[in-house]
Coordinates of N, CA and C and ligand atoms in Angstrom, one line a residue:
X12 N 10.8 -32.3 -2.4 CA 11.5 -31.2 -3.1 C 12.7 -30.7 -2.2
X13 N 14.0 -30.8 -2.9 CA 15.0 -30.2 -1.8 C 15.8 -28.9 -2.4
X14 N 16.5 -27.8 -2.4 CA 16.5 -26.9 -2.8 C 18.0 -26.8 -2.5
X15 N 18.5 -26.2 -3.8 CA 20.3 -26.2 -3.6 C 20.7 -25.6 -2.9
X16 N 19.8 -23.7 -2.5 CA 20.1 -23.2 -1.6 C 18.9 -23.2 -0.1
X17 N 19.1 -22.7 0.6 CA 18.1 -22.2 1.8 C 17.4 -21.5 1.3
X18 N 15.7 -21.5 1.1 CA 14.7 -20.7 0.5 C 14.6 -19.8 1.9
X19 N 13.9 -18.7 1.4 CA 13.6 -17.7 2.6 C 12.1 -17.6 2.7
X20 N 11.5 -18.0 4.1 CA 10.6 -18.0 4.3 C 9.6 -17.0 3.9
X21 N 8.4 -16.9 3.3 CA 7.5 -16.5 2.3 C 7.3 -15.0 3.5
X22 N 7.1 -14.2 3.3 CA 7.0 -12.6 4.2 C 5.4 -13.0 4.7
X23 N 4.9 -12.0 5.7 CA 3.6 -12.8 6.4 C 3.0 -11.5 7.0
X24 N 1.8 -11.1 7.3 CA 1.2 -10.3 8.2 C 0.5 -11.1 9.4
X25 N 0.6 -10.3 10.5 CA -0.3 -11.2 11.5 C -1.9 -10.6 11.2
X26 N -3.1 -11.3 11.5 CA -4.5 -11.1 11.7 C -5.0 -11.1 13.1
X27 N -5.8 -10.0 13.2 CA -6.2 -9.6 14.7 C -7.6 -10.8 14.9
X28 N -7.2 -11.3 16.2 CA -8.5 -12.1 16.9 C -7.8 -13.7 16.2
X29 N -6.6 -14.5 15.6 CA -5.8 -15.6 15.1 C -4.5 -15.0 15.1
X30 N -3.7 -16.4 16.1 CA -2.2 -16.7 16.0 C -1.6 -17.1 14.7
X31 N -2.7 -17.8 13.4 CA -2.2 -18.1 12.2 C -1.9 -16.6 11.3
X32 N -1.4 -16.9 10.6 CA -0.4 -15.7 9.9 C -1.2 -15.5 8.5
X33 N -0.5 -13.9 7.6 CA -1.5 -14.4 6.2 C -0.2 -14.5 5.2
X34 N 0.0 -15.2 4.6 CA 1.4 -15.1 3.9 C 1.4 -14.7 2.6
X35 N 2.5 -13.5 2.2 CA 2.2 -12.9 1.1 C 2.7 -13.2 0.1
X36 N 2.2 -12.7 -1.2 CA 2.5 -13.5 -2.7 C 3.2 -12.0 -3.2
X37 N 1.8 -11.2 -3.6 CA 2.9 -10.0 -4.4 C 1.8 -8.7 -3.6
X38 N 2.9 -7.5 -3.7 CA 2.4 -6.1 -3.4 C 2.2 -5.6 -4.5
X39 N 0.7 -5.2 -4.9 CA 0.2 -4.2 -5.7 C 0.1 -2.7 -5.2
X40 N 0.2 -1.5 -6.4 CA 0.2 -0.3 -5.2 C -0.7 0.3 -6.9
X41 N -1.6 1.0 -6.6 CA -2.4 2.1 -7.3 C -1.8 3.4 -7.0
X42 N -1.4 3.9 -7.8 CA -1.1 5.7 -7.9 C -2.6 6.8 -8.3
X43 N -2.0 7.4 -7.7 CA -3.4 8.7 -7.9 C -4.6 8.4 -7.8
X44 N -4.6 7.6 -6.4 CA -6.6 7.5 -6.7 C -7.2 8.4 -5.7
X45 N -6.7 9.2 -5.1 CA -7.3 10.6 -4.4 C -7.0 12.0 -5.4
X46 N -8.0 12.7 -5.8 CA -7.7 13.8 -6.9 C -6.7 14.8 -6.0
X47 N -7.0 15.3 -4.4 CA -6.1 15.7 -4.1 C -5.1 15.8 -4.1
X48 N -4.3 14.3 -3.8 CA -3.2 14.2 -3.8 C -2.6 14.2 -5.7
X49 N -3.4 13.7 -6.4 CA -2.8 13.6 -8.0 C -2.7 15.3 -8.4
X50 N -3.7 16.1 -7.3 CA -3.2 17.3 -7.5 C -1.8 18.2 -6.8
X51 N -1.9 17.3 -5.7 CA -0.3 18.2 -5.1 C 0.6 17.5 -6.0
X52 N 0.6 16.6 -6.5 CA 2.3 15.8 -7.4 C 2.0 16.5 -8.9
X53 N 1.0 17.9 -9.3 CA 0.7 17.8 -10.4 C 0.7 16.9 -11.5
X54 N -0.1 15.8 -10.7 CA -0.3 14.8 -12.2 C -2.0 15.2 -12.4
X55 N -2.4 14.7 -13.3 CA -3.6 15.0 -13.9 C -4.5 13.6 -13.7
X56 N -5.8 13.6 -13.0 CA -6.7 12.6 -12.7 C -7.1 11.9 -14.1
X57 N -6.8 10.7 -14.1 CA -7.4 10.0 -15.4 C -8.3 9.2 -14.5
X58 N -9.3 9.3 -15.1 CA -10.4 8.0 -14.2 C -10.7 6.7 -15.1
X59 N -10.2 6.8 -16.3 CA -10.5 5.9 -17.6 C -9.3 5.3 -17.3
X60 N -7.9 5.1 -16.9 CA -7.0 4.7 -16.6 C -6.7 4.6 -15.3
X61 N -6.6 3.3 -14.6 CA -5.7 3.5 -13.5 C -4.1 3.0 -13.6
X62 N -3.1 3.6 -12.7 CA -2.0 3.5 -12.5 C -1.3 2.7 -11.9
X63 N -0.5 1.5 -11.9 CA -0.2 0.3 -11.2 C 1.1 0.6 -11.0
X64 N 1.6 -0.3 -9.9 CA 3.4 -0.5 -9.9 C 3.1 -1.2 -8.6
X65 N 3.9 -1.8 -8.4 CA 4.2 -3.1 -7.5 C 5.6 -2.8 -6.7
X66 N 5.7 -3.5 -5.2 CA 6.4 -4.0 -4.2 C 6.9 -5.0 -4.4
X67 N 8.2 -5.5 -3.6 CA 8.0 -7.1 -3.6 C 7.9 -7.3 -2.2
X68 N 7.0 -8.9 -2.5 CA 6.7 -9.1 -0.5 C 7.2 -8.8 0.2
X69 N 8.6 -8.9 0.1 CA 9.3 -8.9 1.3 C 10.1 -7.5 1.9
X70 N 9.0 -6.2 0.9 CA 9.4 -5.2 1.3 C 8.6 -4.8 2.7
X71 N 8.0 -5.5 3.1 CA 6.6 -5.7 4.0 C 7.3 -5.6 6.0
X72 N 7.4 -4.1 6.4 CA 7.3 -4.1 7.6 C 6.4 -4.2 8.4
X73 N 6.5 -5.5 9.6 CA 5.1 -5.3 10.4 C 5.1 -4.3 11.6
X74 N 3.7 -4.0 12.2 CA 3.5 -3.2 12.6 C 4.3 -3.0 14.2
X75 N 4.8 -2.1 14.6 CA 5.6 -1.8 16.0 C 7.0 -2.0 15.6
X76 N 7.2 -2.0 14.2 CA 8.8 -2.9 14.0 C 9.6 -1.4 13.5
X77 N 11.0 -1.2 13.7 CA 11.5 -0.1 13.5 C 12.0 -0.3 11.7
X78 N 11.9 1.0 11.1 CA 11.7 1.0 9.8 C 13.0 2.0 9.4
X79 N 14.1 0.9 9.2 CA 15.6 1.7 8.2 C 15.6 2.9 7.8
X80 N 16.2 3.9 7.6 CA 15.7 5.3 6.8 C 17.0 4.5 5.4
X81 N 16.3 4.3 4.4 CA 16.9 4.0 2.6 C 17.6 4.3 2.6
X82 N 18.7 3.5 2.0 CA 20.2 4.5 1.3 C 19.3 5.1 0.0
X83 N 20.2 6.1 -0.6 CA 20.1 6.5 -1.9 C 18.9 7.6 -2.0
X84 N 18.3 8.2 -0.9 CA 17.3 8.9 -0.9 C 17.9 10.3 -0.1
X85 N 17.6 11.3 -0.5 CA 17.8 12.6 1.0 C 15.8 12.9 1.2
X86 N 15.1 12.2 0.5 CA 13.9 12.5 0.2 C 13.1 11.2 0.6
X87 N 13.0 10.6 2.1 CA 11.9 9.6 1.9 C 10.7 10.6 2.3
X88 N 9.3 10.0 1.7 CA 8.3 10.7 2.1 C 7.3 9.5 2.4
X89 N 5.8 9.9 3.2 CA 5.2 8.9 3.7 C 4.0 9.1 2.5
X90 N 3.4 7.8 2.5 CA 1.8 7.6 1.6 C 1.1 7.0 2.4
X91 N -0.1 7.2 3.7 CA -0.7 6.5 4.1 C -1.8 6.0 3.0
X92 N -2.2 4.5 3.3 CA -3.1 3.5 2.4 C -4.0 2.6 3.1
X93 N -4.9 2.6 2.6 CA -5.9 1.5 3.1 C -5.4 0.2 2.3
X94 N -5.2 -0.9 2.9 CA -4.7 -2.0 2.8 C -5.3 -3.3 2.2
X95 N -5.2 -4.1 1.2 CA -6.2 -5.1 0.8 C -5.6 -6.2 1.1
X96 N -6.3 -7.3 1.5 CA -5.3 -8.8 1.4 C -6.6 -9.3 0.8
X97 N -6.0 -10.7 -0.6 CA -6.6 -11.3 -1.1 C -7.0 -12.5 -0.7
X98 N -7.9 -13.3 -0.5 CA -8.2 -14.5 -0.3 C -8.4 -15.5 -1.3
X99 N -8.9 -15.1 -2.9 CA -9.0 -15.6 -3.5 C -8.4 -14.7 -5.2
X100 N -8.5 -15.1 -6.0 CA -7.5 -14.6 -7.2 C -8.2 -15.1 -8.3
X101 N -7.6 -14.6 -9.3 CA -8.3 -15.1 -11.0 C -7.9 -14.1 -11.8
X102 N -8.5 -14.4 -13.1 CA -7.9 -13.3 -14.2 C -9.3 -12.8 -14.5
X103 N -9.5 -11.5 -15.2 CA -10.9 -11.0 -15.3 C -11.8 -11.2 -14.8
X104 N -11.7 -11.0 -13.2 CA -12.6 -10.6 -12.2 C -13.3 -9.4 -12.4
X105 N -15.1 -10.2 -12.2 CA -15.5 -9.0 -12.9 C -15.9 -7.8 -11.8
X106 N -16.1 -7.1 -11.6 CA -16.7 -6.1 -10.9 C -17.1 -6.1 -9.7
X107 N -19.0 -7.2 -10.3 CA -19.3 -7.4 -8.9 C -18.6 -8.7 -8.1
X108 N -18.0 -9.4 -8.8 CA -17.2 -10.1 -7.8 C -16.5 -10.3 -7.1
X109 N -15.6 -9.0 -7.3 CA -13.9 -8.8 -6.4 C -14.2 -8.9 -5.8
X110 N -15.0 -8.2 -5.0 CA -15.0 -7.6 -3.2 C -15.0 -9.5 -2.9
X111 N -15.6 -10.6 -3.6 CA -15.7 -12.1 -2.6 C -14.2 -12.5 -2.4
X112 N -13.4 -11.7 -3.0 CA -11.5 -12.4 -3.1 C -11.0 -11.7 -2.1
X113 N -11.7 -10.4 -1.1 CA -11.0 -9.6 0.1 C -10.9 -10.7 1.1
X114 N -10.1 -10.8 1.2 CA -9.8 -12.0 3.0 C -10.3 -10.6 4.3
X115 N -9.1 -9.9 4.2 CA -10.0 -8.5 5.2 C -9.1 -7.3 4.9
X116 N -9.0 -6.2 5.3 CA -8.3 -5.2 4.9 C -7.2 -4.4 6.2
X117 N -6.5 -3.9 6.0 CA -5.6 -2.9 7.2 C -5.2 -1.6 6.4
X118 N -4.4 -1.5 6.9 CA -3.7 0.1 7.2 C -2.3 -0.1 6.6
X119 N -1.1 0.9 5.5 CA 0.2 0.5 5.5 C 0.6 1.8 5.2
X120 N 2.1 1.8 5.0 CA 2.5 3.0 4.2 C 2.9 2.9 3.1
X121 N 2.8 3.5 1.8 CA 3.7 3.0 0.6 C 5.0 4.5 0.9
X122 N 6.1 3.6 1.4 CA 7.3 4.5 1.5 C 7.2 5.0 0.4
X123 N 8.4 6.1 0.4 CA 8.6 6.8 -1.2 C 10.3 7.2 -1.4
X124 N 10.8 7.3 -2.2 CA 12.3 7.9 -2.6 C 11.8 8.6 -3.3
X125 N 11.2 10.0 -2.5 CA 10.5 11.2 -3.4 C 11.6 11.6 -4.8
X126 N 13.0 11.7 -4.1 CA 13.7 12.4 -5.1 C 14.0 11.6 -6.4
X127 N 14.0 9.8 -6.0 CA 14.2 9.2 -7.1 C 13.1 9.2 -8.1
X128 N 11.7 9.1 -7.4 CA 10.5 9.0 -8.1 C 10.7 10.6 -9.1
X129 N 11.1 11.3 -8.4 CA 11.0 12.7 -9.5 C 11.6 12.6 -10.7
X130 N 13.3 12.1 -10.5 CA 14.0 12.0 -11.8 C 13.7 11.1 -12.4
X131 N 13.0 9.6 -12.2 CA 12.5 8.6 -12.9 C 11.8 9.1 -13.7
X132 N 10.4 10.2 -13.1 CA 9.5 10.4 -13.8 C 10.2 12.4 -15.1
X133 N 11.0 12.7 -14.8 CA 11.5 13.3 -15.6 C 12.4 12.6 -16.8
X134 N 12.9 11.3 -16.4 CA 13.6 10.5 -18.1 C 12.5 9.5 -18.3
X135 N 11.2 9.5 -17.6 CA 10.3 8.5 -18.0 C 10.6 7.1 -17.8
X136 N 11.4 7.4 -17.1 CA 12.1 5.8 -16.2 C 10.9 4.7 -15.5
X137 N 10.9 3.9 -15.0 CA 10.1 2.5 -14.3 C 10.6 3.5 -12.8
X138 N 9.2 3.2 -11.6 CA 9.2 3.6 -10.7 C 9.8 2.6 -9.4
X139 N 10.7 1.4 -9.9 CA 10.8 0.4 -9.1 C 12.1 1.1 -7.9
X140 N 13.2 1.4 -8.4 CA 13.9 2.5 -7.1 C 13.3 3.3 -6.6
X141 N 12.4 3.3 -6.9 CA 11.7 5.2 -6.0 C 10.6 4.0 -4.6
X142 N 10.1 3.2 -5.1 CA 8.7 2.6 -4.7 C 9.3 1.2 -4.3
X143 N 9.8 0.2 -4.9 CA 10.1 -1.0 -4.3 C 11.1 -1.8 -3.8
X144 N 11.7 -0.5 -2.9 CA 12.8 -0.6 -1.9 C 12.6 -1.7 -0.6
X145 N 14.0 -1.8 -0.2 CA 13.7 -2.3 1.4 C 12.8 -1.6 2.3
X146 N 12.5 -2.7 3.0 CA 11.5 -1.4 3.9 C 10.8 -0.8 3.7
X147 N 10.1 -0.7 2.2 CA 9.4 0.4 1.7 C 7.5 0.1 2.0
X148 N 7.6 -0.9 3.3 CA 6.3 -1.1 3.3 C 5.6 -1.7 4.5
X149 N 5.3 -0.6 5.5 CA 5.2 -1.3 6.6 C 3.2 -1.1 6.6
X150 N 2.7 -2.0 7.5 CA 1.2 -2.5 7.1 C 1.2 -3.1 8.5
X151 N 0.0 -3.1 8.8 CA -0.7 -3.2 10.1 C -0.6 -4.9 10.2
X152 N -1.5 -5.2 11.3 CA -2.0 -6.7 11.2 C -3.5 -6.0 10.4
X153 N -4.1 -7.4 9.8 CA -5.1 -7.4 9.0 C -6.4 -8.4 9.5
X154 N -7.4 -7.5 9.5 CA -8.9 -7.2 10.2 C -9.1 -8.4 9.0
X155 N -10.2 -9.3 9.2 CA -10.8 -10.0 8.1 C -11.8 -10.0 7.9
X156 N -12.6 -9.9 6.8 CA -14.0 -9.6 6.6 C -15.1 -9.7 7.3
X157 N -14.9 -11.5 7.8 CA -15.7 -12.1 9.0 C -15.6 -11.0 9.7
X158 N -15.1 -10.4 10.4 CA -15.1 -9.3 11.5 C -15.8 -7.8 11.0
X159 N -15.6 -7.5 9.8 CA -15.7 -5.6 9.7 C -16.2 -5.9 8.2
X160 N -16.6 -7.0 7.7 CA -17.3 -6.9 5.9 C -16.7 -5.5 5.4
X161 N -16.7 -5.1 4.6 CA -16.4 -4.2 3.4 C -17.0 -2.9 3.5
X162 N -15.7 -1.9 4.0 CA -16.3 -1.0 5.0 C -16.5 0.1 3.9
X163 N -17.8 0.9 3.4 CA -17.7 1.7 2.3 C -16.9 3.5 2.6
X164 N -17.3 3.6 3.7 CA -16.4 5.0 5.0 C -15.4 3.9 5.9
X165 N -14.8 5.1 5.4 CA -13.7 4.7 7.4 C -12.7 5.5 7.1
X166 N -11.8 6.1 8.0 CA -11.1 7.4 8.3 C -10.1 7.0 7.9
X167 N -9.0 7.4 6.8 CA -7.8 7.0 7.0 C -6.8 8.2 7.5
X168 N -5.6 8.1 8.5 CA -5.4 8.9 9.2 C -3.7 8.8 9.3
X169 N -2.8 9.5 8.9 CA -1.2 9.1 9.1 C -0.9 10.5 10.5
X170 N -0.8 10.1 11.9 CA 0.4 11.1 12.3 C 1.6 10.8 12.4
X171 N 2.6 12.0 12.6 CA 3.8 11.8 12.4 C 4.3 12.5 13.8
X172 N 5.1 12.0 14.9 CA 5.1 12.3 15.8 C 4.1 12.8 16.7
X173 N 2.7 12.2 16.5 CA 1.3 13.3 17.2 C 0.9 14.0 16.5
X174 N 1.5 14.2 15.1 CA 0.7 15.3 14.6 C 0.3 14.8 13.1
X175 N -1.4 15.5 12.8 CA -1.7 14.7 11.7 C -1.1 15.2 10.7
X176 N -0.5 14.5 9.5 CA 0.1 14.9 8.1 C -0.9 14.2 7.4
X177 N -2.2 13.1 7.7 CA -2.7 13.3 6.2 C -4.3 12.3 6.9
X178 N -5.1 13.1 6.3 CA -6.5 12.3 6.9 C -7.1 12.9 5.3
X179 N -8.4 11.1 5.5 CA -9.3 11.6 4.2 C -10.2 10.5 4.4
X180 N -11.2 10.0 3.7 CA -12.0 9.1 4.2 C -11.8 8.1 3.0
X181 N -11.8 6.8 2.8 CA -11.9 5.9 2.1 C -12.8 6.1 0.4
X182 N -14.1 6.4 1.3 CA -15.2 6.7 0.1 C -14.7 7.6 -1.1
X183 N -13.6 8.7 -0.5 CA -13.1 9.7 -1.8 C -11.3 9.4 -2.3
X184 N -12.0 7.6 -2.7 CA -10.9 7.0 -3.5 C -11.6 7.1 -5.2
X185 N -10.9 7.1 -5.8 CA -11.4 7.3 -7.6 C -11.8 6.2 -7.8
X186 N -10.7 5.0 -7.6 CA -11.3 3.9 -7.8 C -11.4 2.8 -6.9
X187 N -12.6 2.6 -6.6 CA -12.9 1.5 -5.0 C -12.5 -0.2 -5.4
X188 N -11.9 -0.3 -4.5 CA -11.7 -1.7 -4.1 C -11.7 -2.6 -5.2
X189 N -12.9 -2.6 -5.2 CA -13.9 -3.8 -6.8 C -12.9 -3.3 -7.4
X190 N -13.3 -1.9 -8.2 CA -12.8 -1.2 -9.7 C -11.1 -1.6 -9.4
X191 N -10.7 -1.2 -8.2 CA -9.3 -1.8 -8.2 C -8.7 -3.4 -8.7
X192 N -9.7 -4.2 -8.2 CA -9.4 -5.5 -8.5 C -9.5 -5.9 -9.4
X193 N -10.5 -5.7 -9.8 CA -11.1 -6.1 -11.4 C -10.1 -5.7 -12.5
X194 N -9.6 -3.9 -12.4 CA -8.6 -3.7 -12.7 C -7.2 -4.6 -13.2
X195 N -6.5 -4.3 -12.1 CA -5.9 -5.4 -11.6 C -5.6 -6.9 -12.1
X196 N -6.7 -7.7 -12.3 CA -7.5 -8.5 -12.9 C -7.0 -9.1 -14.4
X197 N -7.0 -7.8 -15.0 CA -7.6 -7.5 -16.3 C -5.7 -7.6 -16.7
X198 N -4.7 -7.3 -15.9 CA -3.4 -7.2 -16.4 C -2.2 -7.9 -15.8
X199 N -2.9 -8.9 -14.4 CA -2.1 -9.9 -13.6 C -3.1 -11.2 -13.2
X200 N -3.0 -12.1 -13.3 CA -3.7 -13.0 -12.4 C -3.4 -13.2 -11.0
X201 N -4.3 -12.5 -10.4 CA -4.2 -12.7 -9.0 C -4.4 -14.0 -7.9
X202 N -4.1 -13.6 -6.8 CA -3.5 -14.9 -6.2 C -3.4 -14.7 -5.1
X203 N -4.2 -16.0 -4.2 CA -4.8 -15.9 -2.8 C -3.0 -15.3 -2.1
X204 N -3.0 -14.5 -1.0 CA -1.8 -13.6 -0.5 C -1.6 -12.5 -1.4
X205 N -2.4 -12.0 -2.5 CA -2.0 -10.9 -3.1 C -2.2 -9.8 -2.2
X206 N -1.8 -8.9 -1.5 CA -2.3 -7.2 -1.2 C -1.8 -6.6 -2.3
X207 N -2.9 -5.1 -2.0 CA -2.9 -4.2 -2.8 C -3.0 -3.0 -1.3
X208 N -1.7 -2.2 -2.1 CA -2.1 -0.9 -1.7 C -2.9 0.1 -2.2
X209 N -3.9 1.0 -1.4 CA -5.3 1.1 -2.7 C -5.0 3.0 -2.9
X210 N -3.9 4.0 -2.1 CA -3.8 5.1 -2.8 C -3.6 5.9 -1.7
X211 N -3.3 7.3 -1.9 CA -2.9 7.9 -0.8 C -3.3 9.0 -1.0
X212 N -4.3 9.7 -0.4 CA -4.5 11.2 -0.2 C -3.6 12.3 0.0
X213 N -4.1 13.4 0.4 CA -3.0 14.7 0.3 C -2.3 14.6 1.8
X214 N -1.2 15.7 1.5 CA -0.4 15.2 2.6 C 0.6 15.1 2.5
X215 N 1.5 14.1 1.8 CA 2.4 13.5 1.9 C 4.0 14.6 2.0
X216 N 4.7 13.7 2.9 CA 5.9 15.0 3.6 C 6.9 13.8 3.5
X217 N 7.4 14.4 4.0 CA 9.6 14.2 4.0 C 9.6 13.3 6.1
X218 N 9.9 12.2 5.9 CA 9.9 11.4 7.0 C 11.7 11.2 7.7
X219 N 11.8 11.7 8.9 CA 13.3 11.7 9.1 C 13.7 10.9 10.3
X220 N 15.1 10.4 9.9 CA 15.3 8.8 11.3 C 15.2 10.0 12.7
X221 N 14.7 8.8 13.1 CA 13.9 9.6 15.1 C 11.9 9.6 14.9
X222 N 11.6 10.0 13.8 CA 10.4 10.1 13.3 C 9.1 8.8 13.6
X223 N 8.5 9.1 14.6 CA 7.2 8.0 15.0 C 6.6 8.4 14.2
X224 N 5.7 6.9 13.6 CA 4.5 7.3 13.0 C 3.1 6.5 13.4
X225 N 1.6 6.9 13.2 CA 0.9 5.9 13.4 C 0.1 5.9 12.5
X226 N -0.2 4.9 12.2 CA -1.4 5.0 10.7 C -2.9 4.4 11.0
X227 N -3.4 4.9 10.8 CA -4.7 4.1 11.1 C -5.7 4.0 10.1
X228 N -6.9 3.2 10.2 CA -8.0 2.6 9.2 C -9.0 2.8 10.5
X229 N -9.7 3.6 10.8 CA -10.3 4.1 12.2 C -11.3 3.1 11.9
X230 N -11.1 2.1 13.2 CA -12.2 1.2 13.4 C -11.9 -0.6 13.0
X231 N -10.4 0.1 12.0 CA -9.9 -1.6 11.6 C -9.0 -2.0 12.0
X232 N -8.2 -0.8 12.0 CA -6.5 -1.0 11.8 C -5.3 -0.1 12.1
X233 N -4.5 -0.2 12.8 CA -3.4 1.1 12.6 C -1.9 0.0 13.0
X234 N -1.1 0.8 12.1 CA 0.1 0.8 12.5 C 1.2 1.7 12.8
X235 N 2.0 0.7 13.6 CA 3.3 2.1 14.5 C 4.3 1.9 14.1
X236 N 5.2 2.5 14.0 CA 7.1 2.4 13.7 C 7.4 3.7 13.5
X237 N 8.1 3.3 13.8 CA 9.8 4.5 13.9 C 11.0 4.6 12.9
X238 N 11.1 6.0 12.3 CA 12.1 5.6 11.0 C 13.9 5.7 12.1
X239 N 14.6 4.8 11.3 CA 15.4 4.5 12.3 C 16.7 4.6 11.3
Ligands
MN440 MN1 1.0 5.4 -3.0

């Protein structure tokens, strides 16, 4: 196969404890699966519906790497997320099977263009300028099951210069992992390098260039960078 132009090499996370890489296909992101936070954006908790919208790979910052502040925003804000990478994929995966398609999980942020996301969602616009920007997605290296299996607790934790802006525990996600996947499932065929971002608790603030941050999955995973 030879290609008319120069293809760009496929976007990648590194895995802690292997120098081999995990290479990514597509970014999934779930909205509102902490009731808190669906309550600070005043949206209203559906648990019969969950909420999708997608990244593309190569919005994918790795961890310690300095992170652009967006044109077109006066409003970026942070979402810390517990992190999925796929090992395996299908279409109507049922339930109890997802969790066998986790390769292993980390830590990321789903950046935000709070202000675009607002006016999108006042003309009922697609969330793809607000959410699937450059840079809109920086993610730890990634723990693999072999190591930490399917953790049901674990702390998720964003500070921002030292100071915490958003802690909450895994367990008080609406919809876990599985119900994510399966989800998921039910409306994309998934595919070994899929991640999913799985939702973000309360918290979330206005991030400005000079701004450290560190995100962590206490016990799995954290990542660092600097908006620049
Ligand atoms: Mn989010």
């Amino acid at each position: 196969m030879s290609y008319v132009i120069t293809a760009a090499a496929p976007a990648s996370l590194a895995i802690v404890g292997t120098d081999a890489r995990f290479p990514l296909h597509r970014i999934y992101c779930i909205g509102r699966n902490y009731a808190d936070h669906a309550k600070e954006m005043g949206a209203a908790v559906e648990r019969s519906q969950p909420m999708f919208f997608m990244k593309p790979a190569d919005a994918v910052v790795t961890d310690g790497a300095d992170v652009p502040y967006p044109s077109a925003t006066q409003e970026l804000h942070h979402e810390v997320e517990m992190v999925v990478a796929l090992a395996h994929g299908g279409h109507d995966i049922p339930v109890e099977r997802a969790l066998d398609c986790v390769f292993g999980y980390g830590v990321g942020l789903d950046l935000t263009r709070r202000d675009l996301q607002a006016a999108a969602k006042a003309k009922g616009h697609p969330w793809d300028m607000a959410k699937a920007f450059d840079h809109s997605a920086p993610v730890s290296a990634l723990r693999p099951v072999a190591a930490i299996g399917h953790p049901a607790h674990a702390r998720l934790t964003l500070d921002v210069n030292g100071e915490r802006r958003q802690q909450a525990d895994i367990s008080d996600m609406i919809f876990g992992v599985a119900e994510i996947i399966h989800e998921l499932s039910k409306l994309w065929t998934l595919v070994p390098g899929d991640l999913i971002f799985a939702g973000t608790p309360a918290g979330v603030a206005a991030l400005l260039r000079g701004d450290r941050f560190r995100a962590e999955l206490a016990g799995m995973a954290a990542c660092e960078g600097r908006i620049v």
